[in-house]
PDB file of N, CA, C and O in Angstrom:
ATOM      1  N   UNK W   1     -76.665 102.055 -92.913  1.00 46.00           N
ATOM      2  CA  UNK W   1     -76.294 102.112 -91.519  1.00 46.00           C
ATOM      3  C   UNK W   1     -77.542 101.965 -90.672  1.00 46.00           C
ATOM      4  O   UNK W   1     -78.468 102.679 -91.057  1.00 46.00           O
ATOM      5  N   UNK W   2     -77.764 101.296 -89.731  1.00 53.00           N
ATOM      6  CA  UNK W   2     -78.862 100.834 -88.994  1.00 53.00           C
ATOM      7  C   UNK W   2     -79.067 101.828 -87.582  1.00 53.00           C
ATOM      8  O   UNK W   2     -78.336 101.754 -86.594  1.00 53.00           O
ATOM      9  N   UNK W   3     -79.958 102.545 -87.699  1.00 54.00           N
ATOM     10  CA  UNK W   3     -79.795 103.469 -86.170  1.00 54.00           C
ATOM     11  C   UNK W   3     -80.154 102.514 -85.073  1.00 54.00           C
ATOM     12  O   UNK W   3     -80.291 101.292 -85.124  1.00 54.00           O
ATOM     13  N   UNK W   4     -80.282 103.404 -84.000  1.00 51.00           N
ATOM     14  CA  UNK W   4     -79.800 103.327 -82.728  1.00 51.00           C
ATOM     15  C   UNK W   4     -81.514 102.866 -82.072  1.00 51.00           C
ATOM     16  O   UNK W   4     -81.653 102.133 -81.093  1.00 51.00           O
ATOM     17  N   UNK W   5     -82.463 103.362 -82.706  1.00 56.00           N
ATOM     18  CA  UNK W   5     -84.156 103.144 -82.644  1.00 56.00           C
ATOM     19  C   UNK W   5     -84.940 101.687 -82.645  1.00 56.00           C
ATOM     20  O   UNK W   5     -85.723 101.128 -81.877  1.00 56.00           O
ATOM     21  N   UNK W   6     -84.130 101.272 -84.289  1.00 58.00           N
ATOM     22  CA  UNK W   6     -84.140  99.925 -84.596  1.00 58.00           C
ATOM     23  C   UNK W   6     -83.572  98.674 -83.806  1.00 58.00           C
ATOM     24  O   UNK W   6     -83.986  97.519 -83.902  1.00 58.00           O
ATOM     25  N   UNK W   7     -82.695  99.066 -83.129  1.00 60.00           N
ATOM     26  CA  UNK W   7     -81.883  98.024 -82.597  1.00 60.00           C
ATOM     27  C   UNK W   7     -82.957  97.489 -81.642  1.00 60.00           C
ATOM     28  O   UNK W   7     -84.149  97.641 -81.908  1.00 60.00           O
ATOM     29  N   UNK W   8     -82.542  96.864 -80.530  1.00 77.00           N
ATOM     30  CA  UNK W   8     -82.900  96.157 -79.546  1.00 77.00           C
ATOM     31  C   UNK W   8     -82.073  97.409 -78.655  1.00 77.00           C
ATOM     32  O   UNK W   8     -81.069  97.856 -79.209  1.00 77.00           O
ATOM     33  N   UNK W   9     -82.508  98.081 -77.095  1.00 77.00           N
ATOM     34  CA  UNK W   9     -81.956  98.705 -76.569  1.00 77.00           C
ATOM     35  C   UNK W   9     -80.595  97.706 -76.007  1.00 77.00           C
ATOM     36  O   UNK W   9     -79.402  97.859 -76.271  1.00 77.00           O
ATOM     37  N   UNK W  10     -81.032  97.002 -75.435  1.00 81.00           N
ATOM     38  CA  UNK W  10     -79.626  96.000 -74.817  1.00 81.00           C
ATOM     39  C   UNK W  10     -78.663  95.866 -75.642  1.00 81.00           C
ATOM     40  O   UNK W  10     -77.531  95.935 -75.163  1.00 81.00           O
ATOM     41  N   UNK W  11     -78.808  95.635 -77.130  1.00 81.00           N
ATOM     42  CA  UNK W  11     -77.786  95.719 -77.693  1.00 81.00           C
ATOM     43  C   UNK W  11     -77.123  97.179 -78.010  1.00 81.00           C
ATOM     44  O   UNK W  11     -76.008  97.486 -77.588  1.00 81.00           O
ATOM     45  N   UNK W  12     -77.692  97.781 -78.563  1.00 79.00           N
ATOM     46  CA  UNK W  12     -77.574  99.545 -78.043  1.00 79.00           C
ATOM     47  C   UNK W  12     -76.285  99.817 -77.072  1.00 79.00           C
ATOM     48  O   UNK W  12     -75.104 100.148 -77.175  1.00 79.00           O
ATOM     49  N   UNK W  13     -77.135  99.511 -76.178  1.00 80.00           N
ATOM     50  CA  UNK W  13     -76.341  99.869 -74.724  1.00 80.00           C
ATOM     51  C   UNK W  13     -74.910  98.965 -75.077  1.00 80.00           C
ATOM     52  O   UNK W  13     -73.957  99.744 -75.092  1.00 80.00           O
ATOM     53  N   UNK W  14     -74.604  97.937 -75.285  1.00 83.00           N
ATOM     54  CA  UNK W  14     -73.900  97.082 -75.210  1.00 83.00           C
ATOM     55  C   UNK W  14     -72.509  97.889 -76.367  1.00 83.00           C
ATOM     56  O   UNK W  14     -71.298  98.032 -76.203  1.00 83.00           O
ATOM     57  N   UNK W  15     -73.198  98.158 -77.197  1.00 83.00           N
ATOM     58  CA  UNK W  15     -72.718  98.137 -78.249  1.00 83.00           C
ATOM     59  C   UNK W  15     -71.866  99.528 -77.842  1.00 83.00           C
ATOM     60  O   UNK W  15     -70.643  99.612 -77.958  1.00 83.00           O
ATOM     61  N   UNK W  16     -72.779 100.659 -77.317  1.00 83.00           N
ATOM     62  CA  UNK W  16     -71.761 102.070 -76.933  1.00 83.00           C
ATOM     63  C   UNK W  16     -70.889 101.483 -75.651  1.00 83.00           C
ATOM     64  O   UNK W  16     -69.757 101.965 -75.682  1.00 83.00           O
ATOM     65  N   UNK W  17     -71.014 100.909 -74.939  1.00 84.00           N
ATOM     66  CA  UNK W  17     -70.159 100.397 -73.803  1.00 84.00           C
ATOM     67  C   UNK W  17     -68.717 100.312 -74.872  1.00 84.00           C
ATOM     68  O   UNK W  17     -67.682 100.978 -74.904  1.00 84.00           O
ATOM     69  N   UNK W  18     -69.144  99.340 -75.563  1.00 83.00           N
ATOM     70  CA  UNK W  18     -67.602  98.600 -75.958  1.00 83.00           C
ATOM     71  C   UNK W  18     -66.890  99.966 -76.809  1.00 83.00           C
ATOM     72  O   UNK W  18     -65.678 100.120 -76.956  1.00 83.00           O
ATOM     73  N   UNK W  19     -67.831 100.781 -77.255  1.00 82.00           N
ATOM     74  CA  UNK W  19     -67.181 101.893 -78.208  1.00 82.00           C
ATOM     75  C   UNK W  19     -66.286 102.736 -77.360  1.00 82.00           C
ATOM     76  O   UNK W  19     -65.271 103.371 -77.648  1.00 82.00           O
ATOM     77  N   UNK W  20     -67.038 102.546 -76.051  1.00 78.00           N
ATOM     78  CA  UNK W  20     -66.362 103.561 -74.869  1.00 78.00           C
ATOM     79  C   UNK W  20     -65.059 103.421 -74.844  1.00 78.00           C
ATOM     80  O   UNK W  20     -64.231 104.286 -75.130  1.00 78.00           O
ATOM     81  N   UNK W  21     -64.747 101.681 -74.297  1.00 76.00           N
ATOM     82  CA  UNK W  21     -63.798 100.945 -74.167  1.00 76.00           C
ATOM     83  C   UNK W  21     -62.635 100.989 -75.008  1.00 76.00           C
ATOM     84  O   UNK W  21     -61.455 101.019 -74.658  1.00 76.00           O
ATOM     85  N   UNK W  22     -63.305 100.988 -76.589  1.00 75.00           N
ATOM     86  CA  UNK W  22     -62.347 101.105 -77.517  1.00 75.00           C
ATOM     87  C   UNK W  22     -61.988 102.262 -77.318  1.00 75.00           C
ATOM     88  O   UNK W  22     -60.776 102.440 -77.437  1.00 75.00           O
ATOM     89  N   UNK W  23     -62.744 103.342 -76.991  1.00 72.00           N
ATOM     90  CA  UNK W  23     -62.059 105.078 -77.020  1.00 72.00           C
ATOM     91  C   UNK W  23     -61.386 105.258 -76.176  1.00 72.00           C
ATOM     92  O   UNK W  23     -60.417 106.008 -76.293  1.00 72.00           O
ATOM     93  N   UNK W  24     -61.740 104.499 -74.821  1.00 67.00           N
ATOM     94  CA  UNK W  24     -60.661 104.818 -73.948  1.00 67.00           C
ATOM     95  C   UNK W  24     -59.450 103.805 -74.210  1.00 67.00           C
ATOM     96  O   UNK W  24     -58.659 104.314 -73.415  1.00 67.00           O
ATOM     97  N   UNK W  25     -59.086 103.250 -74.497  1.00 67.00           N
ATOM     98  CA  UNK W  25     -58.141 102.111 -74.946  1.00 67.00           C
ATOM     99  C   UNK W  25     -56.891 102.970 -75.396  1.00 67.00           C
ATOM    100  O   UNK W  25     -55.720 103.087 -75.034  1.00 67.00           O
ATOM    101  N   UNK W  26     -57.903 103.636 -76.583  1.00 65.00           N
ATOM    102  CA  UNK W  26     -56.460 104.177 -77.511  1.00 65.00           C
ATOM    103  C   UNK W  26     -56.031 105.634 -76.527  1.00 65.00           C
ATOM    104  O   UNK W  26     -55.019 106.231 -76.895  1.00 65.00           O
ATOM    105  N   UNK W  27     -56.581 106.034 -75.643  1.00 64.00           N
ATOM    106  CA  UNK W  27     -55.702 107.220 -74.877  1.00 64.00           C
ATOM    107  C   UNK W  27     -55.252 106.747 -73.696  1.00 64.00           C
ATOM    108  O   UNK W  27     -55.310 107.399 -72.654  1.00 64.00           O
ATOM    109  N   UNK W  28     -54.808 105.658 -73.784  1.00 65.00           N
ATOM    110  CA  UNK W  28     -53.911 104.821 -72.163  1.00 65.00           C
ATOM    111  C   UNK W  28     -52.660 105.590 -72.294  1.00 65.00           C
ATOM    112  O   UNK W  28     -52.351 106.182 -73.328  1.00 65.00           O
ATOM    113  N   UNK W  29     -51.781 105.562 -70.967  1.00 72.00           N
ATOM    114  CA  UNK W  29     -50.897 106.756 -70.458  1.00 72.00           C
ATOM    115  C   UNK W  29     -49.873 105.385 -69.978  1.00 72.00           C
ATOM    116  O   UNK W  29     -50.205 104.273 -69.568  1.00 72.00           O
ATOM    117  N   UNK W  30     -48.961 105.785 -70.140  1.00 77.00           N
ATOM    118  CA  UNK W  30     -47.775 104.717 -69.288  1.00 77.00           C
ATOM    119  C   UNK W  30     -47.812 105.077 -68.136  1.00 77.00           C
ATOM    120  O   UNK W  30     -47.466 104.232 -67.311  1.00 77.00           O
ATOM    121  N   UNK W  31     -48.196 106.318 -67.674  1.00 77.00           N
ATOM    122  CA  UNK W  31     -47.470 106.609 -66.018  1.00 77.00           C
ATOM    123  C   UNK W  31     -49.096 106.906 -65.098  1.00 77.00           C
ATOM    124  O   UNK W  31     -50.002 107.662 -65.447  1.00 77.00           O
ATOM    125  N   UNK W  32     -49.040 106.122 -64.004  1.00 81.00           N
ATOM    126  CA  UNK W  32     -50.284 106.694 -63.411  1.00 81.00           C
ATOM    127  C   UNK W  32     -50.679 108.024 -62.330  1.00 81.00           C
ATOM    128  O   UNK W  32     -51.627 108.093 -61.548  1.00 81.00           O
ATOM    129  N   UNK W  33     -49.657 108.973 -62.582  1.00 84.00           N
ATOM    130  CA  UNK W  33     -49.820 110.310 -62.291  1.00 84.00           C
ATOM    131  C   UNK W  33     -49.059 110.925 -62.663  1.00 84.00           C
ATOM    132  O   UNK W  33     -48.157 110.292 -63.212  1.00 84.00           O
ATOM    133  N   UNK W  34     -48.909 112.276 -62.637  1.00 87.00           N
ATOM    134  CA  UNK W  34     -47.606 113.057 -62.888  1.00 87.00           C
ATOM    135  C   UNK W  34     -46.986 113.376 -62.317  1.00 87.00           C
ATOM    136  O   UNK W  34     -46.460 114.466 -62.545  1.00 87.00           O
ATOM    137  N   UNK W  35     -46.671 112.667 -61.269  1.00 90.00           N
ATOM    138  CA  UNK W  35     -45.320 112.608 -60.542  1.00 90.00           C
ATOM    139  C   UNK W  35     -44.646 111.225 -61.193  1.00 90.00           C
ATOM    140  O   UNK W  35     -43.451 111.237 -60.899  1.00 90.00           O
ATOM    141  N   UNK W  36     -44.943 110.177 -61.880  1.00 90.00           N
ATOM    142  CA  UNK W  36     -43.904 109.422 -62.192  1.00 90.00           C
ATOM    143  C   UNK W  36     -43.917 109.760 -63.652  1.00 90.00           C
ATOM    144  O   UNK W  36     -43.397 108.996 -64.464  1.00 90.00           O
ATOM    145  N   UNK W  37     -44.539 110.965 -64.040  1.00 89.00           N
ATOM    146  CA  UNK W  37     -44.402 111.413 -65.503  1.00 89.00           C
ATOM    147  C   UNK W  37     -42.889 112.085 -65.595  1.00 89.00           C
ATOM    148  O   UNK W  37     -41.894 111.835 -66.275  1.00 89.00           O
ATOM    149  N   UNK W  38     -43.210 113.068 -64.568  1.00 92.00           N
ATOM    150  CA  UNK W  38     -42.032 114.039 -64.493  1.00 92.00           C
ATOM    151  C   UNK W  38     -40.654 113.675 -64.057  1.00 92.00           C
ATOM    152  O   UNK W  38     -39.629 114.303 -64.322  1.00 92.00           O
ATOM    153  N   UNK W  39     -40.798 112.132 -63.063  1.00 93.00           N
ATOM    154  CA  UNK W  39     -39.340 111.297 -62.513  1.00 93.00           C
ATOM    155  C   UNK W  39     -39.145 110.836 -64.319  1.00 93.00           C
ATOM    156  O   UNK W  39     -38.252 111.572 -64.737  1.00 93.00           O
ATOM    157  N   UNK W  40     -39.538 110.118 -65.223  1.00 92.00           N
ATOM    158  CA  UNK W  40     -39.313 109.617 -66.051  1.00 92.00           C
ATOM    159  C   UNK W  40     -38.839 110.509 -67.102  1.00 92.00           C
ATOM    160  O   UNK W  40     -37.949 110.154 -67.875  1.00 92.00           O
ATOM    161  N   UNK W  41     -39.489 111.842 -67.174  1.00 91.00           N
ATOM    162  CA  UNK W  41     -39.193 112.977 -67.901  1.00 91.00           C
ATOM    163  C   UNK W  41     -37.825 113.578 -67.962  1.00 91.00           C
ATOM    164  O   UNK W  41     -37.310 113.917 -69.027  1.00 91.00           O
ATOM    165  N   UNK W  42     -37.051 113.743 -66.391  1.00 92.00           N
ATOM    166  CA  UNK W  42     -36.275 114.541 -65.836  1.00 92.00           C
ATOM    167  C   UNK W  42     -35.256 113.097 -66.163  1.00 92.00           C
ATOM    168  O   UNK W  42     -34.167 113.381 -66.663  1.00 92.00           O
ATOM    169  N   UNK W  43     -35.476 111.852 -65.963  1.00 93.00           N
ATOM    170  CA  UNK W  43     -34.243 110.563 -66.295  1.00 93.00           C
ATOM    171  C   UNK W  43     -34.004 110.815 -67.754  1.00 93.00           C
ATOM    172  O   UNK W  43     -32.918 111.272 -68.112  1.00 93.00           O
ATOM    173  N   UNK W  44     -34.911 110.556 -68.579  1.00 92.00           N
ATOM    174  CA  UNK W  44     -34.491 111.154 -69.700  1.00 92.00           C
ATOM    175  C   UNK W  44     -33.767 112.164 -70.293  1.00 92.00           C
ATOM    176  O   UNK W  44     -33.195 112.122 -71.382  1.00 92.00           O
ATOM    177  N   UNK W  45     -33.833 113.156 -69.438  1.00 91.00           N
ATOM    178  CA  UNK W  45     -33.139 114.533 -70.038  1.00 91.00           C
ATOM    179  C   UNK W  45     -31.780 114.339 -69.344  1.00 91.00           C
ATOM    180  O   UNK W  45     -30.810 114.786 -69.956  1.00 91.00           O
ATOM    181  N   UNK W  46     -31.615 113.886 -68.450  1.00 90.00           N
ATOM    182  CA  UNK W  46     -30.628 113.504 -67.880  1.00 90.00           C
ATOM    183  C   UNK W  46     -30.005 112.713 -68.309  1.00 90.00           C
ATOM    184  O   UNK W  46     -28.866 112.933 -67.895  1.00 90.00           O
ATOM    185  N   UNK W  47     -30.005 111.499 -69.182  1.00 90.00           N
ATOM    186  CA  UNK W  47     -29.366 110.819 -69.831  1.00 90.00           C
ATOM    187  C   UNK W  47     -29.341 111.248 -71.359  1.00 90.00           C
ATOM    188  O   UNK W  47     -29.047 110.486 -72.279  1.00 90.00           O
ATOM    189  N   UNK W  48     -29.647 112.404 -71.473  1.00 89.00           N
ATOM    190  CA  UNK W  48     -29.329 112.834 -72.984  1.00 89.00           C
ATOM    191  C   UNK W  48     -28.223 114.062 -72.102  1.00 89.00           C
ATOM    192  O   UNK W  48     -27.400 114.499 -72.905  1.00 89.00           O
ATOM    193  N   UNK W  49     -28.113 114.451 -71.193  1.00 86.00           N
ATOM    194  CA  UNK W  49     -27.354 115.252 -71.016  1.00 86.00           C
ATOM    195  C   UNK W  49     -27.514 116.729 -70.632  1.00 86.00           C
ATOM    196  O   UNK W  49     -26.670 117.607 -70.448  1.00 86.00           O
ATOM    197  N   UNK W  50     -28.856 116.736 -70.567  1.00 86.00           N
ATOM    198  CA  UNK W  50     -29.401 118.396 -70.784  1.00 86.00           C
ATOM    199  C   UNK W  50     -29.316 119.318 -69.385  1.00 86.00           C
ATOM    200  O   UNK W  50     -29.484 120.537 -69.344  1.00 86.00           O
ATOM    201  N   UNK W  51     -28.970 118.313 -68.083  1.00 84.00           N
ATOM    202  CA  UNK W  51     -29.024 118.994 -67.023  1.00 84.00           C
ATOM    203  C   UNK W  51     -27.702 119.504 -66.820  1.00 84.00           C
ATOM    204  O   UNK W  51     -27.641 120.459 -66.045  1.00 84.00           O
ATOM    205  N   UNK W  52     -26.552 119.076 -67.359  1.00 84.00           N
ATOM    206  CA  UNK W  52     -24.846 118.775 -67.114  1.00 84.00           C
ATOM    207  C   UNK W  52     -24.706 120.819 -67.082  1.00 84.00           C
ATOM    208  O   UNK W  52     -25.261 121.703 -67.734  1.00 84.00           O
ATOM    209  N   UNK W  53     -23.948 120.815 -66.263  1.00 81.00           N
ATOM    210  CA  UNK W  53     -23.362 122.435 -66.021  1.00 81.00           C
ATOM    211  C   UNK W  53     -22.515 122.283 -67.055  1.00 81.00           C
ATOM    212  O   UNK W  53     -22.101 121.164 -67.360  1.00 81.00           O
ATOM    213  N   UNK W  54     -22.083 123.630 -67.859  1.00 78.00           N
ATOM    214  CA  UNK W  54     -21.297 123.608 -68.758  1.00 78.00           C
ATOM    215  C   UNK W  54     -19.949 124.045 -68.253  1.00 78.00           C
ATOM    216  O   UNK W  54     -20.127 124.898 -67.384  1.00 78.00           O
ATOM    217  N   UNK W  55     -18.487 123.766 -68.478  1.00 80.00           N
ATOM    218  CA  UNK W  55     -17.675 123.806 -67.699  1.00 80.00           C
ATOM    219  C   UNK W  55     -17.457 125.161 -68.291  1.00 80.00           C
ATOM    220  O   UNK W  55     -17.939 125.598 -69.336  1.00 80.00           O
ATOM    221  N   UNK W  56     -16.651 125.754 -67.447  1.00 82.00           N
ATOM    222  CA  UNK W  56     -16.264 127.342 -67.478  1.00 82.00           C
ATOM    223  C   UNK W  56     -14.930 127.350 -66.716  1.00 82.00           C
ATOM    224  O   UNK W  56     -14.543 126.752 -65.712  1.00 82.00           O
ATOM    225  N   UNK W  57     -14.252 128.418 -67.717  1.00 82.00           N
ATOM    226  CA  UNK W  57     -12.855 128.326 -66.739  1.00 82.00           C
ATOM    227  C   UNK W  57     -12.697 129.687 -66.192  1.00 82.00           C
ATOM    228  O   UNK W  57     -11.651 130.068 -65.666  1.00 82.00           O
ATOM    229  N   UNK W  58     -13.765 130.420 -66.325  1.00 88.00           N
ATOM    230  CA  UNK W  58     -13.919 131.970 -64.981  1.00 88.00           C
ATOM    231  C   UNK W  58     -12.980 131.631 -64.346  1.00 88.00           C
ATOM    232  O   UNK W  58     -11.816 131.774 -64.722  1.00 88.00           O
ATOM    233  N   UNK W  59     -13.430 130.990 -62.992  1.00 89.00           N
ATOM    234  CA  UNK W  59     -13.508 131.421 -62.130  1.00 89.00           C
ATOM    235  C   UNK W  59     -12.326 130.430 -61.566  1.00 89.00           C
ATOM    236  O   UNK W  59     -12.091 130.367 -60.359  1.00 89.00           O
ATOM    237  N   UNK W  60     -11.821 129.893 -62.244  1.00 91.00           N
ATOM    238  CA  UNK W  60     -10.099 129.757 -62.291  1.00 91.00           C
ATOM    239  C   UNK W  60      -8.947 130.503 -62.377  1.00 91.00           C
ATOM    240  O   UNK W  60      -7.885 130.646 -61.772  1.00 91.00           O
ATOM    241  N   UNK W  61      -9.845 131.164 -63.871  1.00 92.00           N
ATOM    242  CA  UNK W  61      -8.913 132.631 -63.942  1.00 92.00           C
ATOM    243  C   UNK W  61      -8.947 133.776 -63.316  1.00 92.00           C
ATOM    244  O   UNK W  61      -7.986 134.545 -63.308  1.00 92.00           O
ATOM    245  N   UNK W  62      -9.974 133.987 -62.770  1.00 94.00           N
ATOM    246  CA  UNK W  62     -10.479 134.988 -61.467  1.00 94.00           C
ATOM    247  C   UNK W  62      -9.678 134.532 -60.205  1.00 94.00           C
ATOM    248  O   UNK W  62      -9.055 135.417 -59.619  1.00 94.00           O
ATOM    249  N   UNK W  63      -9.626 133.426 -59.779  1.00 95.00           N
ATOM    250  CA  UNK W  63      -8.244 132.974 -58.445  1.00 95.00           C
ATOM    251  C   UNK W  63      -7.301 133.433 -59.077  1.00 95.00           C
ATOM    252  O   UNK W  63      -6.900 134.481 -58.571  1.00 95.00           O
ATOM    253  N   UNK W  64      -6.650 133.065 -60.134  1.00 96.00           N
ATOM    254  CA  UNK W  64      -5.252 133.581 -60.745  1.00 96.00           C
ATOM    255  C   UNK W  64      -5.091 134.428 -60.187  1.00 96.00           C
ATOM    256  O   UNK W  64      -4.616 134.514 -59.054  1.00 96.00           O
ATOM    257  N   UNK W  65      -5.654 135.656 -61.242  1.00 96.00           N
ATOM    258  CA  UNK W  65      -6.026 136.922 -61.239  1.00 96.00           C
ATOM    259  C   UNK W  65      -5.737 136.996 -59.761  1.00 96.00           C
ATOM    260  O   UNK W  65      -4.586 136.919 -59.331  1.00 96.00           O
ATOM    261  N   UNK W  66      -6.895 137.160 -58.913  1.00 96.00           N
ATOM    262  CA  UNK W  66      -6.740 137.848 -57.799  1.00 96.00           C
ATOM    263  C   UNK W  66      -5.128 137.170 -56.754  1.00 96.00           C
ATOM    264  O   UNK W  66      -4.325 137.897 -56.167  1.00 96.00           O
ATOM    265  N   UNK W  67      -5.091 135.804 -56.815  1.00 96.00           N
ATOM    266  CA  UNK W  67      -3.462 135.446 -56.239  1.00 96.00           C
ATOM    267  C   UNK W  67      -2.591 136.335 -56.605  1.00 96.00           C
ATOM    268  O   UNK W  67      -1.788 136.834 -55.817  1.00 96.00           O
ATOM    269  N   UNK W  68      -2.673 136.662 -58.011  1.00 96.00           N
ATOM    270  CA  UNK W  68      -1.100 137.982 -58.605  1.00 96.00           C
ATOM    271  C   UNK W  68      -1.329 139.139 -57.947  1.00 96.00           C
ATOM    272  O   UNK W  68      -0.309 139.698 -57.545  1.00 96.00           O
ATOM    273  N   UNK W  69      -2.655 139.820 -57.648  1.00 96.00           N
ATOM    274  CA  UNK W  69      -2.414 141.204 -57.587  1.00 96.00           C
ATOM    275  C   UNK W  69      -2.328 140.676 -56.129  1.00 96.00           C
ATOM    276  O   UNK W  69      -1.218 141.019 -55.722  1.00 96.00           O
ATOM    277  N   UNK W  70      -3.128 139.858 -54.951  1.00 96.00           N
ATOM    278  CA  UNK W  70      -1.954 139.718 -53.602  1.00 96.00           C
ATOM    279  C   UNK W  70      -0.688 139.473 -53.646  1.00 96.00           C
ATOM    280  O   UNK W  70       0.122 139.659 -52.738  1.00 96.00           O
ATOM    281  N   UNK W  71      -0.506 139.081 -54.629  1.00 95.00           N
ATOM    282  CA  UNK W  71       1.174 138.685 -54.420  1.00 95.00           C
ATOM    283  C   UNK W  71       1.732 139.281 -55.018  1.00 95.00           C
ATOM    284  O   UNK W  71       2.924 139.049 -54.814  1.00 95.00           O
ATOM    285  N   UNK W  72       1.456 140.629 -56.340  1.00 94.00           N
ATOM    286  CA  UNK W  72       1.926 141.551 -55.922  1.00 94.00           C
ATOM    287  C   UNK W  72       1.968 142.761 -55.051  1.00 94.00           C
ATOM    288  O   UNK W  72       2.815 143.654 -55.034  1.00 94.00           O
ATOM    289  N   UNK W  73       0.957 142.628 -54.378  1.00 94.00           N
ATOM    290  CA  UNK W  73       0.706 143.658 -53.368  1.00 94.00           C
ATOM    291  C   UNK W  73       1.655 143.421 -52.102  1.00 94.00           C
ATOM    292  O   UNK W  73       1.819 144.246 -51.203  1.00 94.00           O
ATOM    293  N   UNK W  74       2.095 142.493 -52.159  1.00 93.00           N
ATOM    294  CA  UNK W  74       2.683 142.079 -51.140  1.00 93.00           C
ATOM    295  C   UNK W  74       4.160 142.574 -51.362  1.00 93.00           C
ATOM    296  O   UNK W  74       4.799 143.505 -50.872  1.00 93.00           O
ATOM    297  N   UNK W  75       4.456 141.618 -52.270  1.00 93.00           N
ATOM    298  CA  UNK W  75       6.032 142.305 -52.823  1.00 93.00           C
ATOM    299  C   UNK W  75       6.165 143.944 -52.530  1.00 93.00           C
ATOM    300  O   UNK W  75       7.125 144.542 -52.043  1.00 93.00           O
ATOM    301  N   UNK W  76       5.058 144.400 -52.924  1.00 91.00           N
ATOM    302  CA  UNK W  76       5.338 146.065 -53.149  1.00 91.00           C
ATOM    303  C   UNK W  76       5.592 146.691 -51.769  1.00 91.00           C
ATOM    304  O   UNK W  76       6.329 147.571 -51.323  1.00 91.00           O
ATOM    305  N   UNK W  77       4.992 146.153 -51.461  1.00 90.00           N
ATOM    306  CA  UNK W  77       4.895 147.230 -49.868  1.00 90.00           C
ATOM    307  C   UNK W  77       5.246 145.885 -48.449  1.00 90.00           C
ATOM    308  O   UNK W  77       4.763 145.890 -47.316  1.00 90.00           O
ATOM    309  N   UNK W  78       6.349 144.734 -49.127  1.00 81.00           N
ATOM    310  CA  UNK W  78       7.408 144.465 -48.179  1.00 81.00           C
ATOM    311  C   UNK W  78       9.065 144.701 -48.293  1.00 81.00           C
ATOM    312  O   UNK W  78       9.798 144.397 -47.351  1.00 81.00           O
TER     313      UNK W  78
END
């Protein structure tokens, strides 16, 4: 392996430039901030489904419920 002494500095220099390049290369990002990280994040989860309210029938049966005992309260004491 040939050090860094031996070389010619210009090539040196040249040579860590491109290493840079290559290092930064391989950590490129699709999104250029995290605000279109988190729009892309939140579409995703959203099309798998993860935001969807789960249906519940409470508070259907809670109107029931409370319609009978007015309407029997009513009956009773008309």
């Amino acid at each position: 392996m040939e050090s860094i002494r031996s070389r010619n500095p210009q090539s040196a220099l040249m040579s860590l430039e491109a290493d840079a390049v290559s290092a930064r290369s391989g950590f490129a990002c699709l999104f250029s901030d995290s605000d279109e990280y988190e729009t892309a994040l939140i579409a995703e989860r959203r099309a798998q489904g993860r935001y969807e309210q789960p249906k519940r029938h409470w508070p259907i049966a809670l109107l029931l419920g409370v319609m009978l005992i007015v309407l029997g309260t009513a009956l009773l004491f008309s």
